[in-house]
Short mmCIF file of C-alpha atoms in Angstrom, two decimals:
data_model
loop_
_atom_site.label_atom_id
_atom_site.label_comp_id
_atom_site.label_asym_id
_atom_site.label_seq_id
_atom_site.Cartn_x
_atom_site.Cartn_y
_atom_site.Cartn_z
CA MET E 1 12.61 -32.56 11.05
CA SER E 2 8.90 -32.44 11.59
CA ASP E 3 7.06 -29.39 10.36
CA LEU E 4 4.32 -28.10 12.60
CA PHE E 5 2.28 -27.03 9.59
CA THR E 6 2.21 -30.50 8.04
CA SER E 7 2.02 -32.55 11.19
CA ALA E 8 -0.71 -30.63 13.00
CA VAL E 9 -3.33 -32.12 10.68
CA ASP E 10 -2.79 -35.30 8.72
CA PRO E 11 -4.74 -35.08 5.44
CA ALA E 12 -4.67 -38.84 5.11
CA SER E 13 -6.73 -39.18 8.26
CA GLY E 14 -9.64 -37.27 6.83
CA GLY E 15 -8.79 -33.60 7.23
CA ALA E 16 -9.15 -31.40 10.24
CA GLY E 17 -12.01 -33.22 11.85
CA GLY E 18 -14.45 -31.49 14.16
CA VAL E 19 -14.91 -30.95 17.84
CA GLY E 20 -16.47 -34.04 19.30
CA ASP E 21 -15.08 -36.43 16.63
CA ALA E 22 -13.70 -39.71 17.88
CA SER E 23 -10.35 -38.65 16.47
CA GLY E 24 -10.52 -35.25 18.20
CA ALA E 25 -8.14 -36.27 20.97
CA LEU E 26 -5.41 -36.83 18.34
CA LEU E 27 -5.68 -33.34 16.89
CA ALA E 28 -3.34 -30.50 17.70
CA PRO E 29 -5.01 -27.57 19.49
CA LEU E 30 -7.08 -25.28 17.30
CA ALA E 31 -4.56 -22.46 17.75
CA VAL E 32 -1.85 -24.71 16.31
CA ARG E 33 -3.97 -26.03 13.45
CA MET E 34 -4.89 -22.49 12.44
CA ARG E 35 -1.34 -21.21 12.50
CA PRO E 36 -0.75 -19.23 9.27
CA ARG E 37 1.10 -21.12 6.56
CA SER E 38 2.05 -18.05 4.53
CA LEU E 39 2.49 -14.32 4.86
CA GLU E 40 -0.93 -13.82 3.27
CA GLU E 41 -2.58 -15.59 6.21
CA VAL E 42 -0.80 -13.56 8.89
CA VAL E 43 -3.15 -11.17 10.69
CA GLY E 44 -1.92 -7.87 12.13
CA GLN E 45 1.74 -6.81 12.43
CA ARG E 46 1.46 -4.58 9.38
CA GLU E 47 4.39 -2.41 10.39
CA ALA E 48 6.72 -5.33 11.15
CA LEU E 49 5.80 -7.02 7.84
CA ARG E 50 5.71 -3.98 5.57
CA PRO E 51 7.36 -4.51 2.16
CA GLY E 52 11.13 -4.23 2.45
CA SER E 53 11.22 -4.65 6.23
CA PRO E 54 14.00 -6.89 7.62
CA LEU E 55 11.52 -9.47 8.89
CA ARG E 56 9.64 -9.66 5.60
CA ARG E 57 12.89 -10.04 3.65
CA LEU E 58 13.93 -12.79 6.03
CA ILE E 59 10.62 -14.64 5.54
CA GLU E 60 10.71 -14.20 1.77
CA GLY E 61 14.28 -15.46 1.61
CA SER E 62 15.47 -12.36 -0.21
CA GLY E 63 19.00 -12.62 -1.51
CA GLY E 64 21.46 -9.98 -2.56
CA ALA E 65 24.44 -8.44 -0.82
CA ALA E 66 22.59 -8.30 2.49
CA GLY E 67 22.45 -11.79 3.92
CA PRO E 68 19.78 -13.11 6.28
CA LEU E 69 19.77 -11.39 9.65
CA SER E 70 18.92 -12.93 12.98
CA ALA E 71 15.88 -11.40 14.64
CA ILE E 72 14.57 -10.77 18.14
CA LEU E 73 10.76 -10.79 18.18
CA TRP E 74 9.42 -8.79 21.12
CA GLY E 75 5.73 -8.65 21.88
CA PRO E 76 2.87 -9.83 24.08
CA PRO E 77 1.62 -13.44 23.97
CA GLY E 78 -0.50 -14.45 21.01
CA THR E 79 0.91 -11.93 18.54
CA GLY E 80 2.48 -14.47 16.17
CA LYS E 81 6.08 -14.85 17.31
CA THR E 82 6.14 -18.64 16.81
CA THR E 83 4.24 -18.36 13.55
CA LEU E 84 6.73 -15.87 12.12
CA ALA E 85 9.64 -18.08 13.13
CA HIS E 86 8.11 -21.00 11.20
CA LEU E 87 7.59 -18.78 8.18
CA VAL E 88 11.26 -17.80 8.29
CA ALA E 89 12.16 -21.51 8.27
CA GLN E 90 9.93 -22.22 5.27
CA ALA E 91 11.83 -19.81 3.03
CA ALA E 92 14.41 -21.43 0.74
CA GLY E 93 14.01 -24.86 2.33
CA ARG E 94 15.72 -24.01 5.58
CA THR E 95 16.02 -26.50 8.42
CA PHE E 96 13.98 -25.56 11.49
CA VAL E 97 15.02 -26.28 15.06
CA GLU E 98 12.98 -25.13 18.05
CA LEU E 99 14.27 -24.76 21.59
CA SER E 100 12.64 -23.33 24.69
CA ALA E 101 14.82 -21.33 27.04
CA VAL E 102 12.77 -22.82 29.88
CA THR E 103 14.24 -26.30 29.35
CA ALA E 104 17.28 -25.87 27.08
CA GLY E 105 20.83 -25.11 28.12
CA VAL E 106 24.27 -24.41 26.65
CA LYS E 107 24.71 -28.09 25.73
CA ASP E 108 21.54 -27.98 23.62
CA VAL E 109 22.64 -24.78 21.88
CA ARG E 110 26.03 -26.25 20.99
CA ALA E 111 24.38 -29.39 19.63
CA VAL E 112 22.21 -27.25 17.35
CA MET E 113 25.28 -25.36 16.15
CA ASP E 114 27.10 -28.62 15.34
CA ARG E 115 24.13 -29.96 13.37
CA ALA E 116 23.78 -26.62 11.59
CA VAL E 117 27.39 -26.84 10.38
CA GLN E 118 26.68 -30.32 9.00
CA GLU E 119 23.47 -29.17 7.29
CA ARG E 120 25.32 -26.35 5.60
CA SER E 121 28.36 -28.47 4.61
CA LEU E 122 26.52 -31.58 3.43
CA HIS E 123 23.24 -30.23 2.10
CA GLY E 124 23.79 -26.49 1.62
CA ARG E 125 20.83 -25.72 3.88
CA GLN E 126 20.63 -22.93 6.42
CA THR E 127 19.32 -23.70 9.90
CA VAL E 128 16.79 -21.51 11.64
CA LEU E 129 16.99 -21.76 15.42
CA PHE E 130 13.79 -20.59 17.07
CA LEU E 131 14.48 -19.88 20.73
CA ASP E 132 11.31 -19.21 22.68
CA GLU E 133 11.41 -17.09 25.85
CA ILE E 134 15.03 -16.11 25.35
CA HIS E 135 14.78 -13.74 28.31
CA ARG E 136 14.95 -16.84 30.54
CA PHE E 137 18.48 -17.59 29.32
CA THR E 138 21.28 -16.43 31.60
CA LYS E 139 24.07 -14.20 30.30
CA ALA E 140 26.35 -17.22 29.94
CA GLN E 141 23.71 -19.12 27.97
CA GLN E 142 23.12 -16.15 25.68
CA ASP E 143 26.89 -15.84 25.17
CA ALA E 144 26.86 -19.38 23.74
CA LEU E 145 24.67 -18.13 20.87
CA LEU E 146 27.08 -15.41 19.77
CA PRO E 147 29.53 -17.42 17.59
CA GLY E 148 26.73 -19.08 15.62
CA VAL E 149 24.89 -15.80 15.08
CA GLU E 150 28.10 -13.91 14.27
CA ASN E 151 29.15 -16.44 11.58
CA ARG E 152 25.58 -17.10 10.42
CA THR E 153 25.92 -20.74 11.28
CA VAL E 154 22.29 -20.34 12.29
CA ILE E 155 19.63 -17.74 11.69
CA LEU E 156 18.44 -17.03 15.20
CA VAL E 157 14.81 -16.09 15.64
CA ALA E 158 14.32 -15.45 19.34
CA ALA E 159 11.00 -14.62 21.00
CA THR E 160 10.50 -12.67 24.19
CA THR E 161 7.71 -10.96 26.08
CA GLU E 162 10.22 -8.95 28.14
CA ASN E 163 11.93 -5.71 27.14
CA PRO E 164 15.07 -6.85 25.25
CA SER E 165 17.03 -3.86 26.51
CA PHE E 166 16.92 -5.38 29.98
CA SER E 167 16.70 -9.11 29.26
CA ILE E 168 19.07 -9.71 26.33
CA ILE E 169 22.81 -9.08 26.29
CA ALA E 170 24.03 -6.16 24.19
CA PRO E 171 26.34 -8.21 21.89
CA LEU E 172 23.43 -10.40 20.84
CA LEU E 173 21.16 -7.40 20.29
CA SER E 174 23.79 -5.72 18.14
CA ARG E 175 23.97 -8.79 15.89
CA SER E 176 20.20 -9.03 15.40
CA VAL E 177 17.34 -6.88 14.24
CA LEU E 178 14.76 -6.08 16.90
CA VAL E 179 11.18 -6.51 15.68
CA THR E 180 8.43 -5.16 17.93
CA LEU E 181 5.09 -6.95 17.62
CA THR E 182 1.85 -5.46 18.88
CA SER E 183 -1.38 -6.94 20.20
CA LEU E 184 -3.98 -7.58 17.54
CA ASP E 185 -6.83 -5.10 17.29
CA ASP E 186 -10.43 -6.25 17.70
CA GLU E 187 -11.09 -6.58 13.98
CA ASP E 188 -8.00 -8.72 13.55
CA VAL E 189 -9.16 -11.07 16.32
CA ARG E 190 -12.63 -11.24 14.74
CA GLY E 191 -10.97 -12.23 11.48
CA VAL E 192 -9.00 -14.99 13.20
CA LEU E 193 -12.20 -16.38 14.73
CA ALA E 194 -14.13 -16.16 11.46
CA ARG E 195 -11.46 -18.07 9.59
CA ALA E 196 -11.21 -20.76 12.27
CA LEU E 197 -14.97 -21.36 12.07
CA VAL E 198 -14.93 -22.16 8.34
CA ASP E 199 -11.43 -23.45 7.58
CA GLU E 200 -11.02 -27.21 7.12
CA ARG E 201 -8.10 -27.08 9.53
CA GLY E 202 -10.37 -25.52 12.11
CA LEU E 203 -14.04 -26.14 12.86
CA ALA E 204 -14.91 -26.71 9.21
CA GLU E 205 -18.29 -24.91 9.28
CA ALA E 206 -19.62 -27.29 11.96
CA PHE E 207 -20.22 -24.32 14.28
CA THR E 208 -21.24 -20.68 14.13
CA LEU E 209 -20.57 -17.98 16.72
CA GLY E 210 -23.25 -15.42 17.57
CA ASP E 211 -22.51 -11.70 17.66
CA GLU E 212 -22.71 -11.42 21.45
CA ALA E 213 -20.51 -14.48 21.91
CA THR E 214 -18.01 -13.17 19.38
CA GLY E 215 -17.83 -9.81 21.13
CA HIS E 216 -17.17 -11.49 24.47
CA VAL E 217 -14.41 -13.71 23.07
CA VAL E 218 -12.79 -10.70 21.39
CA ARG E 219 -12.90 -8.61 24.57
CA MET E 220 -11.49 -11.34 26.76
CA ALA E 221 -8.75 -12.20 24.26
CA GLY E 222 -7.17 -8.80 24.78
CA GLY E 223 -5.46 -8.85 21.38
CA ASP E 224 -4.14 -12.41 21.91
CA ALA E 225 -5.04 -14.61 18.93
CA ARG E 226 -4.04 -17.81 20.72
CA ARG E 227 -6.32 -17.03 23.65
CA ALA E 228 -9.21 -16.27 21.29
CA LEU E 229 -8.80 -19.59 19.46
CA THR E 230 -8.41 -21.55 22.68
CA THR E 231 -11.63 -20.00 23.99
CA LEU E 232 -13.43 -20.76 20.73
CA GLU E 233 -12.32 -24.39 20.84
CA ALA E 234 -13.42 -24.79 24.46
CA ALA E 235 -16.80 -23.16 23.74
CA ALA E 236 -17.29 -25.42 20.72
CA GLY E 237 -16.75 -28.39 23.01
CA VAL E 238 -19.44 -27.12 25.37
CA ALA E 239 -21.81 -26.55 22.43
CA ALA E 240 -21.14 -30.02 21.06
CA ASP E 241 -21.97 -31.58 24.43
CA ASP E 242 -25.22 -29.58 24.58
CA ARG E 243 -26.31 -30.74 21.12
CA PRO E 244 -29.47 -32.89 21.26
CA ALA E 245 -29.10 -36.58 20.47
CA GLY E 246 -29.64 -37.40 16.82
CA ARG E 247 -28.66 -33.87 15.67
CA GLU E 248 -24.93 -34.58 15.29
CA ASP E 249 -24.89 -33.42 11.66
CA ASP E 250 -26.52 -30.04 12.35
CA VAL E 251 -24.51 -26.83 12.36
CA VAL E 252 -24.37 -25.67 15.98
CA GLU E 253 -24.48 -22.03 17.09
CA ILE E 254 -22.15 -21.33 19.99
CA THR E 255 -24.01 -19.04 22.37
CA LEU E 256 -22.78 -16.41 24.81
CA ALA E 257 -23.79 -18.69 27.71
CA GLN E 258 -21.64 -21.49 26.31
CA VAL E 259 -18.68 -19.15 25.90
CA GLU E 260 -19.15 -18.02 29.50
CA GLN E 261 -19.30 -21.63 30.64
CA ALA E 262 -16.15 -22.51 28.70
CA MET E 263 -14.30 -19.55 30.20
CA ALA E 264 -15.87 -19.92 33.66
CA GLN E 265 -16.31 -16.17 33.43
CA ALA E 266 -19.50 -14.22 32.88
CA ALA E 267 -19.67 -11.58 30.18
CA VAL E 268 -19.54 -8.06 31.53
CA ARG E 269 -22.04 -5.79 29.81
CA TYR E 270 -19.52 -3.33 28.48
CA ASP E 271 -18.90 -1.99 25.00
CA ARG E 272 -15.46 -0.50 24.55
CA ALA E 273 -16.64 1.52 21.56
CA GLY E 274 -20.02 2.63 22.91
CA ASP E 275 -21.79 4.45 25.72
CA GLN E 276 -20.99 1.85 28.38
CA HIS E 277 -17.29 2.40 27.83
CA TYR E 278 -17.63 6.11 28.50
CA ASP E 279 -20.14 5.66 31.32
CA VAL E 280 -17.95 3.26 33.27
CA ALA E 281 -14.81 5.33 32.65
CA SER E 282 -16.67 8.45 33.81
CA ALA E 283 -17.93 6.72 36.96
CA PHE E 284 -14.40 5.46 37.61
CA ILE E 285 -12.87 8.93 37.47
CA LYS E 286 -15.66 10.54 39.48
CA SER E 287 -15.38 7.87 42.18
CA MET E 288 -11.67 8.60 42.60
CA ARG E 289 -12.43 12.32 42.65
CA GLY E 290 -15.12 11.72 45.26
CA SER E 291 -12.71 9.70 47.46
CA ASP E 292 -14.85 6.52 47.39
CA VAL E 293 -12.17 3.83 47.26
CA ASP E 294 -14.63 0.94 47.03
CA ALA E 295 -16.54 2.46 44.12
CA ALA E 296 -13.31 3.32 42.29
CA LEU E 297 -12.09 -0.29 42.68
CA HIS E 298 -15.46 -1.60 41.49
CA TYR E 299 -15.29 0.38 38.26
CA LEU E 300 -11.65 -0.59 37.82
CA ALA E 301 -12.67 -4.25 38.10
CA ARG E 302 -15.51 -3.80 35.60
CA GLN E 303 -13.14 -2.33 33.04
CA LEU E 304 -10.54 -5.04 33.54
CA GLU E 305 -13.01 -7.91 33.44
CA ALA E 306 -14.53 -6.53 30.25
CA GLY E 307 -11.12 -6.64 28.59
CA GLU E 308 -10.39 -2.91 28.64
CA ASP E 309 -6.81 -2.05 27.72
CA PRO E 310 -5.02 -1.56 31.08
CA ARG E 311 -2.90 1.16 29.48
CA PHE E 312 -6.05 3.17 28.81
CA ILE E 313 -7.00 2.85 32.48
CA ALA E 314 -3.50 3.86 33.59
CA ARG E 315 -3.64 7.01 31.47
CA ARG E 316 -6.95 7.99 33.08
CA ILE E 317 -5.40 7.57 36.53
CA VAL E 318 -2.46 9.82 35.58
CA ILE E 319 -4.83 12.53 34.38
CA ALA E 320 -6.92 12.29 37.55
CA ALA E 321 -3.78 12.47 39.72
CA SER E 322 -3.01 15.89 38.27
CA GLU E 323 -6.50 17.24 37.55
CA ASP E 324 -8.24 16.18 40.77
CA VAL E 325 -5.47 15.57 43.32
CA GLY E 326 -2.86 18.00 42.08
CA LEU E 327 -0.78 19.60 44.81
CA GLY E 328 -3.14 18.32 47.47
CA ASP E 329 -0.78 15.31 47.32
CA PRO E 330 2.01 15.68 44.73
CA THR E 331 3.06 12.04 45.25
CA ALA E 332 -0.20 10.82 43.69
CA LEU E 333 1.11 11.81 40.25
CA GLN E 334 4.37 10.02 40.92
CA THR E 335 2.48 6.86 41.83
CA ALA E 336 0.22 7.16 38.76
CA VAL E 337 3.09 7.71 36.32
CA ALA E 338 5.05 4.83 37.83
CA ALA E 339 1.95 2.65 37.50
CA MET E 340 1.50 3.63 33.85
CA HIS E 341 5.06 2.58 32.98
CA ALA E 342 4.86 -0.60 35.06
CA VAL E 343 1.59 -1.66 33.42
CA ALA E 344 3.13 -1.22 29.95
CA GLN E 345 6.03 -3.49 30.90
CA ILE E 346 4.16 -6.14 32.88
CA GLY E 347 0.71 -6.51 31.35
CA MET E 348 -2.21 -8.47 32.67
CA PRO E 349 -3.07 -10.14 34.99
CA GLU E 350 -0.46 -8.65 37.34
CA ALA E 351 -1.18 -5.14 36.06
CA ARG E 352 -4.43 -5.17 38.03
CA ILE E 353 -2.44 -4.99 41.29
CA ILE E 354 -0.45 -1.97 40.13
CA LEU E 355 -3.56 -0.20 38.91
CA ALA E 356 -5.35 -0.90 42.18
CA GLN E 357 -2.52 0.69 44.18
CA ALA E 358 -2.64 3.83 42.06
CA VAL E 359 -6.46 3.97 42.29
CA VAL E 360 -6.42 3.69 46.09
CA HIS E 361 -3.74 6.42 46.34
CA ASN E 362 -5.76 8.73 44.09
CA ALA E 363 -9.02 8.12 45.93
CA LEU E 364 -7.59 8.64 49.41
CA ALA E 365 -5.44 11.67 48.59
CA PRO E 366 -6.52 15.21 49.56
CA LYS E 367 -8.06 16.80 46.49
CA SER E 368 -7.12 20.03 44.74
CA ASN E 369 -7.93 21.19 41.24
CA ALA E 370 -6.18 24.54 41.82
CA ALA E 371 -3.42 23.93 39.25
CA TYR E 372 -6.00 22.65 36.73
CA ALA E 373 -8.20 25.71 37.23
CA ALA E 374 -5.17 28.03 37.11
CA VAL E 375 -3.91 26.86 33.74
CA ASN E 376 -7.44 26.98 32.30
CA ALA E 377 -7.78 30.58 33.45
CA ALA E 378 -4.41 31.48 31.92
CA ILE E 379 -5.37 29.82 28.64
CA ALA E 380 -8.68 31.70 28.61
CA ASP E 381 -6.81 35.02 28.85
CA VAL E 382 -4.46 34.06 26.03
CA ARG E 383 -7.36 32.99 23.81
CA ALA E 384 -9.10 36.28 24.59
CA GLY E 385 -6.12 38.15 23.18
CA ARG E 386 -4.74 39.35 26.49
CA GLY E 387 -1.01 39.34 27.09
CA GLY E 388 1.08 42.11 25.57
CA PRO E 389 4.81 42.15 24.85
CA VAL E 390 7.22 40.50 27.24
CA PRO E 391 8.61 43.16 29.62
CA PRO E 392 11.98 44.40 28.27
CA HIS E 393 13.98 43.37 31.37
CA LEU E 394 12.86 39.74 30.88
CA ARG E 395 13.77 39.50 27.22
CA GLY E 396 16.68 37.43 25.97
CA THR E 397 20.14 38.96 25.80
CA GLY E 398 22.03 36.20 24.02
CA TYR E 399 22.15 37.74 20.56
CA ALA E 400 23.81 40.71 18.90
CA GLY E 401 22.04 44.00 19.40
CA ALA E 402 19.98 42.89 22.39
CA THR E 403 21.75 45.24 24.79
CA ARG E 404 21.34 48.17 22.40
CA LEU E 405 17.61 47.48 22.39
CA GLY E 406 17.55 47.59 26.18
CA HIS E 407 16.79 43.92 26.60
CA GLY E 408 17.61 42.64 30.07
CA GLU E 409 18.19 46.14 31.45
CA GLY E 410 16.92 46.38 35.02
CA TYR E 411 16.50 42.64 35.51
CA ARG E 412 16.96 41.66 39.16
CA TYR E 413 18.71 38.32 39.57
CA THR E 414 16.64 36.40 42.09
CA HIS E 415 19.60 34.73 43.78
CA ASP E 416 21.09 38.10 44.64
CA GLU E 417 18.01 39.07 46.64
CA PRO E 418 18.35 38.67 50.44
CA ALA E 419 15.16 36.58 50.65
CA GLY E 420 15.75 34.77 47.34
CA VAL E 421 12.92 36.74 45.78
CA GLY E 422 12.33 40.44 45.10
CA GLU E 423 9.92 42.91 43.61
CA GLN E 424 9.79 42.61 39.84
CA GLN E 425 7.24 42.60 37.05
CA PHE E 426 7.03 39.25 35.27
CA LEU E 427 3.62 39.44 33.57
CA PRO E 428 2.88 41.55 30.51
CA GLU E 429 1.55 45.00 31.31
CA ASP E 430 -2.09 44.24 30.56
CA LEU E 431 -2.02 41.18 32.85
CA ALA E 432 -0.15 42.77 35.73
CA ASP E 433 -3.00 41.97 38.12
CA ALA E 434 -3.69 38.43 36.86
CA ASP E 435 -4.70 36.06 39.64
CA TYR E 436 -4.84 32.44 38.43
CA TYR E 437 -3.61 30.12 41.16
CA HIS E 438 -5.70 29.76 44.33
CA PRO E 439 -4.29 27.02 46.57
CA THR E 440 -6.81 25.10 48.63
CA GLY E 441 -6.46 24.51 52.35
CA ARG E 442 -6.23 20.73 51.88
CA GLY E 443 -3.27 18.37 52.13
CA TRP E 444 0.17 19.52 51.11
CA GLU E 445 -1.35 22.55 49.39
CA GLU E 446 -2.38 23.93 52.79
CA ARG E 447 1.26 24.96 53.20
CA LEU E 448 1.46 26.45 49.71
CA GLY E 449 -1.30 29.01 50.25
CA PRO E 450 0.53 31.21 52.78
CA ARG E 451 3.78 30.87 50.83
CA TRP E 452 2.21 31.92 47.54
CA ARG E 453 0.45 34.89 49.16
CA GLU E 454 3.75 36.10 50.67
CA LEU E 455 5.68 35.59 47.41
CA ARG E 456 2.99 37.43 45.46
CA ARG E 457 3.11 40.34 47.94
CA ILE E 458 6.90 40.68 47.54
CA ILE E 459 6.98 40.24 43.75
CA ARG E 460 4.16 42.66 43.03
CA GLY E 461 5.03 45.11 45.80
CA GLY E 462 1.68 44.68 47.52
#
């Protein structure tokens, strides 16, 4: 069977070649050519590949009493799922078979199982079945994998971008190890780009990438190594076309403008680690607080287009829903929390729609920071040393000797009160007159003000 690592670039044809070579059309994409050939070349995924981890043992072909386990690789695009599957196949001379759940069916799976039995019987070789996008398989199609995985006829390495708990049948999960892969961080993506620029399999030092251009590629990649390499290759093509006649042998610097042209997307002046990050995030929050929907959506768009992590944005919306909207509209927090979980499951680009809904809800909702101010006031008292012993009638009675100490004596059970509430001291003695919560007259909280004043009057005997 063909091996992607040997067939992507044919050494006999003169190496990797460069962008703009006459042979360029015959080359595999840059992202394929730069696919790691060993564990040492893998970038990121330090937790999944830590020494002794199931995935690392599988790649290294470790023997012993514990045989090779099938694995489900779950993570966003461009995190190395296909690469890791190929590395598993390389160990101990295994046979590699790749199927895509988009096009394959039960017949294809059974054919792989039959060939795997022959490989093991005739040649003593294990077969690695890499099944991409396994979440697209139906339950019946996934059931067809079970006998081969159960008997280790094949080592299944399945890749998915969907939560396996919802997309993969329980019997298959129980027979495999689940490996969670994470998006690459910015430094990892920079490393991938740097290697592609100099490696003979890549651009072979024919191009350089300026700092501004590198930063833009990294931001727009969003932790996806494949996207970063695809962008680099496209930008190198633009730079090669812009090269003056007669300068074909010169090293070409890929500029920010050429990256923008290749991506058909202008760079947003935004530094996720610097002042602009905080300035835009601050303007975003203050626009929601100020009820300017258009401004809030503008700053949302600026963050997204600059490659900001949508999960970071979602967390800011959740905080604003409680700090700035609060009980003015309690459903704003529900919307924000639902958006945060949905964004984590769905990712970009669809996440922008979910975030926009939560932003609009937050911006339009009646505002109240009463709960926020109340807890801050309570914390200030605690930090100032106020707050004596818990009143005896409120203390716990579930241990020996509590009754003898008078704990719980005189406590009035709320549900026995005619109005469901009665006069009783709940605060410590030195805070008996504490007054933290002041409901506003806006939104849903307008109804809470009279209720809290009446409850307070009854409880404190006012």
